[in-house]
Every structure is written in C-alpha cells, then in structure tokens.
Amino acid sequence: MKISDVKVIRFRTHADRWDIGHARLKKNAKVIQTVTCIETDEGLTGYFFGGGKHGDQDGMTPDEQRLIEGQVRSMILGADPFDRELIWKWMWVRNIPEVAQSVIDCALWDLAARHAGLPVYKLMGGARDKVPAYASTYPNIGQPEVYAEHALACKAEGYQAYKIHPHYFWNPDTGLPTNGRPSNIRADIETINLVREAVGPDMVLMYDVWGTYHTFEETVKVGRELERLDFYWYEHPMPEYRVETYRRLCRELSIPILAPEIAAGGVFTRAEWILQGASDMSRMDIRRGGITGCRKTAIVCEAYGQRCEVHMAGWGNLQVMGATHEDTSEWYEKGLLAPGVDYDAPHPYLKRNCDPMDAEGYVALPQVPGMGYEPIWDYIEDNRVAA
Ligand SMILES: [Mg+2]
C-alpha cells in the first residue's frame, strides 16, 4: 500500500467557548475545524480532526494547512502508510513544525487501526478500557468564589478530580487585563483555599499556572499553600526555558512538579528534563510528535519510574492513555470547562463525542476501528471554507 494523496478539509462549525480575556461565556462561538485525510492507492483513508489550540476541538491555521498540503505531502507521497516510525523520523530531521508532524502521525495511526479493524489503543497494545477524568477549568472563570461553586458542581456531576487554571493576564479585582504582571497570587491563594474548603478533603485537586509565575519566590509561596491544602500536582508554574529554576523548585517543594508542558522538542526534551531532575512528573500530548512521540515519552517515563500525565483532551490522547497503564499515565484532562460552557454538547460533524463521562467519573475508550471518529460528511461538505 502507498500514500496517494494528503488533503486538508477546512470547515466551519460552532461550540461554546470561554473568553479568557474578558472572563465571559461565548455561547455557540464560531469554530474553524480541519480534517486531514491521508489517502492510499488501495482506497483506505486515515483521518485526523484538529491540530489547533487545546485538545483537537479546533483546526490548524491556514499556514499549517499549506505546510501539510505542500512540503509534507511531497515528502510522504508514495511511502508505505504503515511505516510510521520512518515517516516520524523524516519529519523530525526535516524540522517540520511539531503540530504538522503530529497531525500526519495521528492520521497514519487512524489508517493503520482502521485497516486492522481495531481501536488505535488495541493496535498499540491495550492497557485499559476506561480512564478517570478530571474537570479542567479555563483560566479566569471569575472571582475565587466562582471556582469554589464550579468545583462543587463538577463534583456533583461525578468528577473525582478538579484542576484549577487560576487568574492570569487578568486581574479578578478589576476585571481588566494585566499584561506586564501576568500573575495574581493573592487571588490565586484565596481560590485554592475556597476550592479545598468547598469540595472537602477527598477530592483530588490539581493546579496549573501555565508558566505565568515569573519569580521563584511567588512560585514557592503558592506551592507551600498547595502542599498545606493537599493538592496532588503543581503544573508548569514557571516559564519552561529556565530549567535550572525548575531543578531548584523540585528540591524546595514536596508537592510533585508536573512539567514540561509546552516546551518544544517532544520526547527529546522530556527525556532531558528527567535526566536533569527538573520535574517530578512529566507532561506530554499528541500535539508534540503525534501518538508515536507521546507513546515513546510514556515508555521513557515508565522506564525511569516517573509519571507521564497526558496533557489535554481529545481522541489521540485518549488512545495513548488506553495503551498506557495508570501507574504511568493516570488522569484524563476533560475540558476546558467554565460555568455555562456546555462541553458535552454534540459536535455537529461527528456522530459521537470523544469523551462522555460516566457517573463514576470515567471516560470509556472508543471501540470502533481507528481513532474512534464517525464523521458526518454531509455537514462537513456543507460547511467547507477556503484556507
Ligand atoms: Mg496544563
């Protein structure tokens, strides 16, 4: 079998989103989604939806689409679509941007699993059929008490765990942007206290600053409070280009530091951080080298006895988790969520959403062959837009 074409279909759809700059609901916001299609000379096609932003609920940029339909397409035309390792290597050595190489790798996994008649995680080697989910908030969902109310509502829905993205680039007291000083640790400390008080001692709580604490001192001050309140992990608190500061932070605090989250370099960077002792738990997702790169990272972490907590929601991340034991990758990030955002509203272009949660707080792995997509092609065709 040979790859005969690579196409990206760009289409308009809608979903609820949260406007993090103004802390307000965007009901039924316009969303541009992309589906990348890798076609073969034997009529089999592999698909990947997404590539943009958080999870795979948004499409690639027009520039990324042109890269895939241009340089990447000419590189892989005629290749055997089952040679995922070879194609993965080609894309790294050509310095193809991580998002583009990830989209191709994921579509190749979808293709191979469809050919095998198995879900992707079963083709990799299944480890479990369901994963525990945590409710992951948008940043800036409101004043500290809004987080406490929201955490309680999530607990009532069945979530066993809740992760706070606190206030950044936005001052909760004034409702105004704060570009020069992105953090607001007084409100953040009030938030983590109110949330723990609201949900009680048993709910698992996580905290993710997205690199917006720019001094070691404020990072430690909030970290000590997280330790006192028995939070489970402290994610990406500082910018990730200062690795030595992370080494100091891991020595200073007992709460596990979860990083790197967004550092470039995929599995290679994660392996380096483990060697440097710069984090206690590693972080990876399929946007940083595809399912192949994410799975490799989980295996490196397993070998070193370090957790590899998978970043973001979405089909590919869920499939990697299905192929990884919970001792290595435990929690599925469901979201992002905010009051009024109907995350579970059906996507009009798919027959079934990726991650409905059961009453015990688990998300089941899709059981159809491939990534799990059942596209509604009429909707996609009717809503096509140009790049
Ligand atoms: Mg995060």
Short mmCIF file of C-alpha atoms and ligand atoms in Angstrom, two decimals:
data_model
loop_
_atom_site.label_atom_id
_atom_site.label_comp_id
_atom_site.label_asym_id
_atom_site.label_seq_id
_atom_site.Cartn_x
_atom_site.Cartn_y
_atom_site.Cartn_z
CA MET A 1 0.00 0.00 0.00
CA LYS A 2 1.23 3.51 -0.86
CA ILE A 3 0.19 7.01 0.19
CA SER A 4 -1.51 8.53 -2.86
CA ASP A 5 -2.64 11.94 -1.56
CA VAL A 6 -2.77 14.18 1.50
CA LYS A 7 -5.66 16.67 1.79
CA VAL A 8 -6.93 19.01 4.45
CA ILE A 9 -10.63 19.87 4.53
CA ARG A 10 -11.37 23.12 6.35
CA PHE A 11 -14.89 23.73 7.65
CA ARG A 12 -16.93 25.99 9.86
CA THR A 13 -18.69 24.72 12.97
CA HIS A 14 -19.62 26.04 16.42
CA ALA A 15 -19.14 25.26 20.10
CA ASP A 16 -19.28 27.00 23.47
CA ARG A 17 -16.02 28.71 24.43
CA TRP A 18 -14.83 30.91 27.30
CA ASP A 19 -13.41 34.36 26.54
CA ILE A 20 -10.43 34.32 28.92
CA GLY A 21 -9.54 37.97 28.26
CA HIS A 22 -12.93 39.19 29.45
CA ALA A 23 -13.98 36.26 31.67
CA ARG A 24 -17.26 35.62 29.90
CA LEU A 25 -19.12 32.88 28.05
CA LYS A 26 -19.02 32.80 24.26
CA LYS A 27 -22.17 30.77 23.54
CA ASN A 28 -22.06 28.86 20.24
CA ALA A 29 -18.83 30.55 19.17
CA LYS A 30 -17.71 30.16 15.55
CA VAL A 31 -15.03 27.46 15.32
CA ILE A 32 -12.87 26.54 12.32
CA GLN A 33 -12.08 22.81 12.30
CA THR A 34 -9.85 20.85 9.92
CA VAL A 35 -9.82 17.19 8.99
CA THR A 36 -6.58 15.88 7.48
CA CYS A 37 -7.06 12.93 5.11
CA ILE A 38 -4.22 10.59 4.11
CA GLU A 39 -5.37 8.60 1.09
CA THR A 40 -3.86 5.38 -0.29
CA ASP A 41 -3.75 3.58 -3.62
CA GLU A 42 -5.88 0.80 -2.10
CA GLY A 43 -8.80 3.06 -1.20
CA LEU A 44 -8.15 3.21 2.55
CA THR A 45 -8.00 6.68 4.16
CA GLY A 46 -6.75 7.80 7.58
CA TYR A 47 -8.17 10.90 9.26
CA PHE A 48 -7.23 13.38 11.94
CA PHE A 49 -9.55 16.11 13.21
CA GLY A 50 -7.91 19.17 14.74
CA GLY A 51 -4.36 20.32 15.36
CA GLY A 52 -5.08 23.76 16.83
CA LYS A 53 -5.25 25.04 20.37
CA HIS A 54 -6.35 22.96 23.35
CA GLY A 55 -7.25 19.37 22.53
CA ASP A 56 -8.39 18.63 19.00
CA GLN A 57 -11.55 20.74 19.01
CA ASP A 58 -10.08 23.42 16.71
CA GLY A 59 -8.43 23.17 13.32
CA MET A 60 -4.96 24.08 12.13
CA THR A 61 -4.04 27.57 10.94
CA PRO A 62 -4.04 28.24 7.18
CA ASP A 63 -0.19 28.28 7.30
CA GLU A 64 -0.08 24.83 8.92
CA GLN A 65 -2.58 23.55 6.36
CA ARG A 66 -0.43 24.86 3.48
CA LEU A 67 2.65 23.21 5.01
CA ILE A 68 0.87 19.84 5.14
CA GLU A 69 -0.56 20.12 1.63
CA GLY A 70 2.81 21.30 0.30
CA GLN A 71 6.15 20.21 1.79
CA VAL A 72 4.82 17.37 3.96
CA ARG A 73 2.63 15.95 1.20
CA SER A 74 5.50 15.82 -1.30
CA MET A 75 7.74 14.18 1.31
CA ILE A 76 5.38 11.28 2.11
CA LEU A 77 3.68 10.65 -1.28
CA GLY A 78 4.46 7.08 -2.35
CA ALA A 79 5.55 5.98 1.15
CA ASP A 80 4.10 2.92 2.86
CA PRO A 81 1.47 4.33 5.30
CA PHE A 82 2.38 1.59 7.81
CA ASP A 83 5.97 2.93 8.07
CA ARG A 84 5.03 5.33 10.87
CA GLU A 85 8.46 5.18 12.54
CA LEU A 86 10.26 6.03 9.30
CA ILE A 87 7.91 8.91 8.49
CA TRP A 88 8.16 10.17 12.12
CA LYS A 89 11.95 10.22 11.75
CA TRP A 90 11.79 12.02 8.38
CA MET A 91 9.61 14.75 9.88
CA TRP A 92 11.89 15.35 12.90
CA VAL A 93 15.08 15.50 10.84
CA ARG A 94 13.43 17.93 8.36
CA ASN A 95 12.38 20.16 11.32
CA ILE A 96 8.72 20.01 10.31
CA PRO A 97 6.81 22.01 12.97
CA GLU A 98 5.52 19.73 15.72
CA VAL A 99 1.82 20.39 15.07
CA ALA A 100 2.11 19.39 11.40
CA GLN A 101 4.10 16.23 12.08
CA SER A 102 1.66 15.29 14.84
CA VAL A 103 -1.36 15.61 12.57
CA ILE A 104 0.29 13.30 9.99
CA ASP A 105 1.36 10.74 12.59
CA CYS A 106 -2.13 10.62 14.13
CA ALA A 107 -3.81 10.20 10.73
CA LEU A 108 -1.41 7.32 9.96
CA TRP A 109 -2.36 5.63 13.24
CA ASP A 110 -6.05 6.06 12.37
CA LEU A 111 -5.39 4.50 8.96
CA ALA A 112 -3.47 1.50 10.33
CA ALA A 113 -6.05 0.83 13.03
CA ARG A 114 -8.91 1.04 10.52
CA HIS A 115 -7.02 -1.45 8.36
CA ALA A 116 -6.56 -3.77 11.35
CA GLY A 117 -10.20 -3.38 12.41
CA LEU A 118 -9.10 -2.29 15.89
CA PRO A 119 -9.22 0.86 18.01
CA VAL A 120 -5.79 2.56 17.97
CA TYR A 121 -5.06 1.69 21.62
CA LYS A 122 -5.67 -2.03 20.96
CA LEU A 123 -3.29 -1.89 17.99
CA MET A 124 -0.62 -0.30 20.24
CA GLY A 125 -1.38 -2.85 22.97
CA GLY A 126 -4.34 -2.21 25.24
CA ALA A 127 -3.80 -1.47 28.92
CA ARG A 128 -7.33 -0.41 29.98
CA ASP A 129 -10.76 0.35 28.56
CA LYS A 130 -11.59 3.43 30.64
CA VAL A 131 -9.66 6.24 32.29
CA PRO A 132 -10.51 8.55 35.23
CA ALA A 133 -11.22 12.13 34.16
CA TYR A 134 -10.55 15.42 35.88
CA ALA A 135 -12.51 18.59 35.29
CA SER A 136 -10.04 21.13 33.90
CA THR A 137 -11.12 24.77 34.10
CA TYR A 138 -10.44 27.57 31.71
CA PRO A 139 -8.27 30.28 33.29
CA ASN A 140 -10.10 33.36 34.59
CA ILE A 141 -13.50 31.75 35.17
CA GLY A 142 -14.20 34.51 37.72
CA GLN A 143 -13.58 35.60 41.30
CA PRO A 144 -12.21 32.97 43.73
CA GLU A 145 -15.71 32.01 44.95
CA VAL A 146 -16.74 31.20 41.35
CA TYR A 147 -14.10 28.44 41.28
CA ALA A 148 -15.44 27.01 44.56
CA GLU A 149 -19.01 26.86 43.20
CA HIS A 150 -17.80 25.39 39.91
CA ALA A 151 -15.71 22.71 41.67
CA LEU A 152 -18.73 21.68 43.72
CA ALA A 153 -20.89 21.45 40.56
CA CYS A 154 -18.23 19.25 38.90
CA LYS A 155 -18.07 17.02 41.98
CA ALA A 156 -21.87 16.61 41.82
CA GLU A 157 -21.54 15.56 38.16
CA GLY A 158 -19.28 12.67 39.20
CA TYR A 159 -15.78 14.07 38.67
CA GLN A 160 -13.24 12.59 41.09
CA ALA A 161 -10.75 15.35 40.44
CA TYR A 162 -10.66 19.07 39.60
CA LYS A 163 -7.87 21.20 38.14
CA ILE A 164 -7.65 24.94 38.52
CA HIS A 165 -6.21 27.19 35.84
CA PRO A 166 -6.15 30.33 38.00
CA HIS A 167 -6.09 34.03 37.10
CA TYR A 168 -3.53 35.17 34.58
CA PHE A 169 -3.13 38.14 32.27
CA TRP A 170 -6.34 39.26 34.02
CA ASN A 171 -6.95 40.88 37.39
CA PRO A 172 -10.01 39.38 39.12
CA ASP A 173 -10.43 42.53 41.28
CA THR A 174 -10.70 44.95 38.38
CA GLY A 175 -11.76 42.61 35.55
CA LEU A 176 -9.01 44.20 33.46
CA PRO A 177 -6.07 42.62 31.59
CA THR A 178 -2.65 42.61 33.32
CA ASN A 179 -0.13 42.02 30.60
CA GLY A 180 3.09 43.13 32.30
CA ARG A 181 2.45 41.16 35.50
CA PRO A 182 0.59 38.04 34.40
CA SER A 183 0.05 36.50 37.84
CA ASN A 184 -2.35 37.42 40.66
CA ILE A 185 -1.20 35.24 43.54
CA ARG A 186 -3.33 36.87 46.26
CA ALA A 187 -6.50 35.84 44.37
CA ASP A 188 -4.92 32.50 43.45
CA ILE A 189 -4.22 31.63 47.11
CA GLU A 190 -7.77 32.60 48.05
CA THR A 191 -9.06 30.42 45.19
CA ILE A 192 -7.20 27.26 46.19
CA ASN A 193 -8.33 27.68 49.82
CA LEU A 194 -12.00 28.21 48.88
CA VAL A 195 -12.00 25.25 46.47
CA ARG A 196 -10.49 22.84 49.02
CA GLU A 197 -12.95 24.07 51.66
CA ALA A 198 -15.89 23.57 49.24
CA VAL A 199 -15.10 20.06 47.97
CA GLY A 200 -13.74 18.58 51.22
CA PRO A 201 -10.59 16.56 51.86
CA ASP A 202 -11.15 13.62 49.48
CA MET A 203 -11.43 15.18 46.02
CA VAL A 204 -8.18 15.13 44.04
CA LEU A 205 -7.12 18.71 43.22
CA MET A 206 -4.50 19.89 40.73
CA TYR A 207 -3.18 23.36 39.93
CA ASP A 208 -1.83 24.69 36.60
CA VAL A 209 -0.33 28.16 36.28
CA TRP A 210 0.71 27.81 32.62
CA GLY A 211 4.11 29.35 33.26
CA THR A 212 2.86 32.70 34.49
CA TYR A 213 4.73 32.86 37.83
CA HIS A 214 7.88 34.71 36.87
CA THR A 215 9.63 34.79 40.24
CA PHE A 216 10.89 31.81 42.21
CA GLU A 217 9.59 33.39 45.43
CA GLU A 218 5.94 33.67 44.34
CA THR A 219 6.13 30.15 42.91
CA VAL A 220 7.33 28.77 46.26
CA LYS A 221 4.82 30.81 48.24
CA VAL A 222 1.85 29.36 46.32
CA GLY A 223 3.48 25.91 46.31
CA ARG A 224 3.66 25.84 50.12
CA GLU A 225 -0.06 26.67 50.25
CA LEU A 226 -0.83 23.88 47.74
CA GLU A 227 1.12 21.45 49.96
CA ARG A 228 -0.82 22.53 53.06
CA LEU A 229 -4.12 22.04 51.16
CA ASP A 230 -3.03 18.58 49.90
CA PHE A 231 -3.09 19.34 46.17
CA TYR A 232 -1.88 16.44 44.01
CA TRP A 233 0.32 18.25 41.46
CA TYR A 234 1.70 21.71 40.67
CA GLU A 235 1.80 22.08 36.88
CA HIS A 236 4.05 24.27 34.73
CA PRO A 237 4.32 27.07 37.31
CA MET A 238 7.19 28.99 35.71
CA PRO A 239 8.46 29.62 32.16
CA GLU A 240 9.98 26.38 30.86
CA TYR A 241 13.10 27.89 29.28
CA ARG A 242 14.66 28.21 32.79
CA VAL A 243 15.35 24.56 33.55
CA GLU A 244 17.72 25.20 36.48
CA THR A 245 14.96 27.11 38.31
CA TYR A 246 12.78 24.00 37.97
CA ARG A 247 15.56 21.88 39.50
CA ARG A 248 15.65 24.25 42.48
CA LEU A 249 11.85 24.17 42.76
CA CYS A 250 11.75 20.35 42.84
CA ARG A 251 14.29 20.38 45.68
CA GLU A 252 12.41 23.14 47.53
CA LEU A 253 8.87 21.69 47.48
CA SER A 254 7.41 18.29 48.33
CA ILE A 255 4.34 18.62 46.04
CA PRO A 256 5.09 16.94 42.68
CA ILE A 257 6.07 19.44 39.96
CA LEU A 258 4.44 18.49 36.63
CA ALA A 259 6.43 19.75 33.62
CA PRO A 260 7.46 20.45 30.90
CA GLU A 261 4.05 21.15 29.44
CA ILE A 262 4.64 23.20 26.31
CA ALA A 263 8.43 23.11 25.83
CA ALA A 264 9.37 22.32 22.24
CA GLY A 265 11.22 19.12 21.36
CA GLY A 266 8.70 16.42 22.24
CA VAL A 267 10.10 13.20 23.69
CA PHE A 268 13.69 14.50 23.43
CA THR A 269 13.03 17.45 25.75
CA ARG A 270 11.05 15.30 28.22
CA ALA A 271 13.90 12.77 28.43
CA GLU A 272 16.34 15.63 29.11
CA TRP A 273 14.18 17.05 31.92
CA ILE A 274 14.03 13.63 33.59
CA LEU A 275 17.83 13.38 33.41
CA GLN A 276 18.16 16.90 34.85
CA GLY A 277 15.76 16.19 37.75
CA ALA A 278 13.79 19.27 36.65
CA SER A 279 10.32 17.79 37.25
CA ASP A 280 8.73 15.07 39.40
CA MET A 281 6.10 14.11 36.81
CA SER A 282 6.42 14.52 33.05
CA ARG A 283 3.84 16.02 30.69
CA MET A 284 3.13 15.09 27.09
CA ASP A 285 0.39 15.17 24.45
CA ILE A 286 -0.12 14.14 20.85
CA ARG A 287 0.47 17.70 19.51
CA ARG A 288 4.20 17.28 20.28
CA GLY A 289 5.16 14.45 17.94
CA GLY A 290 1.91 12.58 17.44
CA ILE A 291 0.74 9.36 19.02
CA THR A 292 4.19 7.90 18.25
CA GLY A 293 6.01 10.65 20.18
CA CYS A 294 3.53 10.61 23.06
CA ARG A 295 3.76 6.84 23.43
CA LYS A 296 7.57 6.96 23.31
CA THR A 297 7.55 9.54 26.11
CA ALA A 298 5.26 7.38 28.25
CA ILE A 299 7.66 4.46 27.78
CA VAL A 300 10.73 6.56 28.71
CA CYS A 301 8.88 7.73 31.84
CA GLU A 302 7.83 4.19 32.73
CA ALA A 303 11.45 3.06 32.49
CA TYR A 304 12.52 5.78 34.95
CA GLY A 305 9.57 5.24 37.31
CA GLN A 306 8.25 8.72 36.59
CA ARG A 307 4.65 9.51 35.73
CA CYS A 308 3.79 10.83 32.26
CA GLU A 309 0.50 12.64 32.75
CA VAL A 310 -1.13 13.20 29.37
CA HIS A 311 -1.91 16.83 28.54
CA MET A 312 -5.29 17.94 27.12
CA ALA A 313 -8.44 16.19 25.97
CA GLY A 314 -9.02 14.55 22.61
CA TRP A 315 -9.16 11.30 20.67
CA GLY A 316 -5.42 10.76 20.22
CA ASN A 317 -4.54 11.49 23.84
CA LEU A 318 -7.30 9.15 24.97
CA GLN A 319 -5.96 6.36 22.72
CA VAL A 320 -2.43 6.76 24.14
CA MET A 321 -3.87 6.51 27.65
CA GLY A 322 -5.74 3.32 26.72
CA ALA A 323 -2.36 1.81 25.80
CA THR A 324 -0.58 3.01 28.96
CA HIS A 325 -1.00 1.65 32.48
CA GLU A 326 -2.45 4.01 35.10
CA ASP A 327 0.79 3.69 37.11
CA THR A 328 2.35 5.84 34.36
CA SER A 329 -0.48 7.95 32.90
CA GLU A 330 -3.40 8.19 35.27
CA TRP A 331 -5.65 11.22 34.66
CA TYR A 332 -7.53 12.32 31.52
CA GLU A 333 -7.90 16.10 31.19
CA LYS A 334 -11.52 16.79 30.33
CA GLY A 335 -12.13 20.34 29.23
CA LEU A 336 -11.62 23.15 29.22
CA LEU A 337 -14.67 23.90 31.40
CA ALA A 338 -16.25 27.05 32.79
CA PRO A 339 -19.69 27.96 34.18
CA GLY A 340 -22.21 27.86 31.34
CA VAL A 341 -19.87 26.15 28.84
CA ASP A 342 -21.66 23.04 27.53
CA TYR A 343 -18.54 20.98 26.85
CA ASP A 344 -20.58 17.83 26.21
CA ALA A 345 -22.81 19.36 23.52
CA PRO A 346 -22.58 17.13 20.41
CA HIS A 347 -20.05 18.21 17.76
CA PRO A 348 -22.25 18.59 14.63
CA TYR A 349 -19.59 16.92 12.44
CA LEU A 350 -19.30 13.71 14.47
CA LYS A 351 -21.88 11.06 15.37
CA ARG A 352 -20.34 10.63 18.82
CA ASN A 353 -18.22 12.88 21.05
CA CYS A 354 -14.82 11.73 22.20
CA ASP A 355 -15.16 11.76 25.94
CA PRO A 356 -18.58 11.40 27.60
CA MET A 357 -18.04 10.61 31.30
CA ASP A 358 -19.94 8.03 33.35
CA ALA A 359 -21.40 8.60 36.82
CA GLU A 360 -18.23 7.25 38.48
CA GLY A 361 -16.05 9.82 36.69
CA TYR A 362 -14.56 7.58 33.97
CA VAL A 363 -14.25 8.10 30.21
CA ALA A 364 -14.51 4.91 28.12
CA LEU A 365 -12.14 4.22 25.20
CA PRO A 366 -13.98 4.27 21.83
CA GLN A 367 -14.48 0.76 20.48
CA VAL A 368 -14.76 1.46 16.72
CA PRO A 369 -11.75 0.83 14.45
CA GLY A 370 -9.23 3.69 14.23
CA MET A 371 -9.20 6.80 16.35
CA GLY A 372 -12.94 6.49 17.00
CA TYR A 373 -14.29 9.08 14.56
CA GLU A 374 -17.64 8.61 12.89
CA PRO A 375 -17.73 11.75 10.69
CA ILE A 376 -20.93 13.31 9.37
CA TRP A 377 -19.60 14.08 5.87
CA ASP A 378 -22.70 15.94 4.67
CA TYR A 379 -22.24 18.51 7.44
CA ILE A 380 -18.52 18.86 6.71
CA GLU A 381 -19.12 19.34 2.96
CA ASP A 382 -21.93 21.84 3.54
CA ASN A 383 -19.67 23.97 5.77
CA ARG A 384 -16.38 23.92 3.82
CA VAL A 385 -14.31 27.10 3.79
CA ALA A 386 -11.14 28.03 1.90
CA ALA A 387 -7.77 28.21 3.68
MG MG B 1 -1.83 22.41 31.54
#
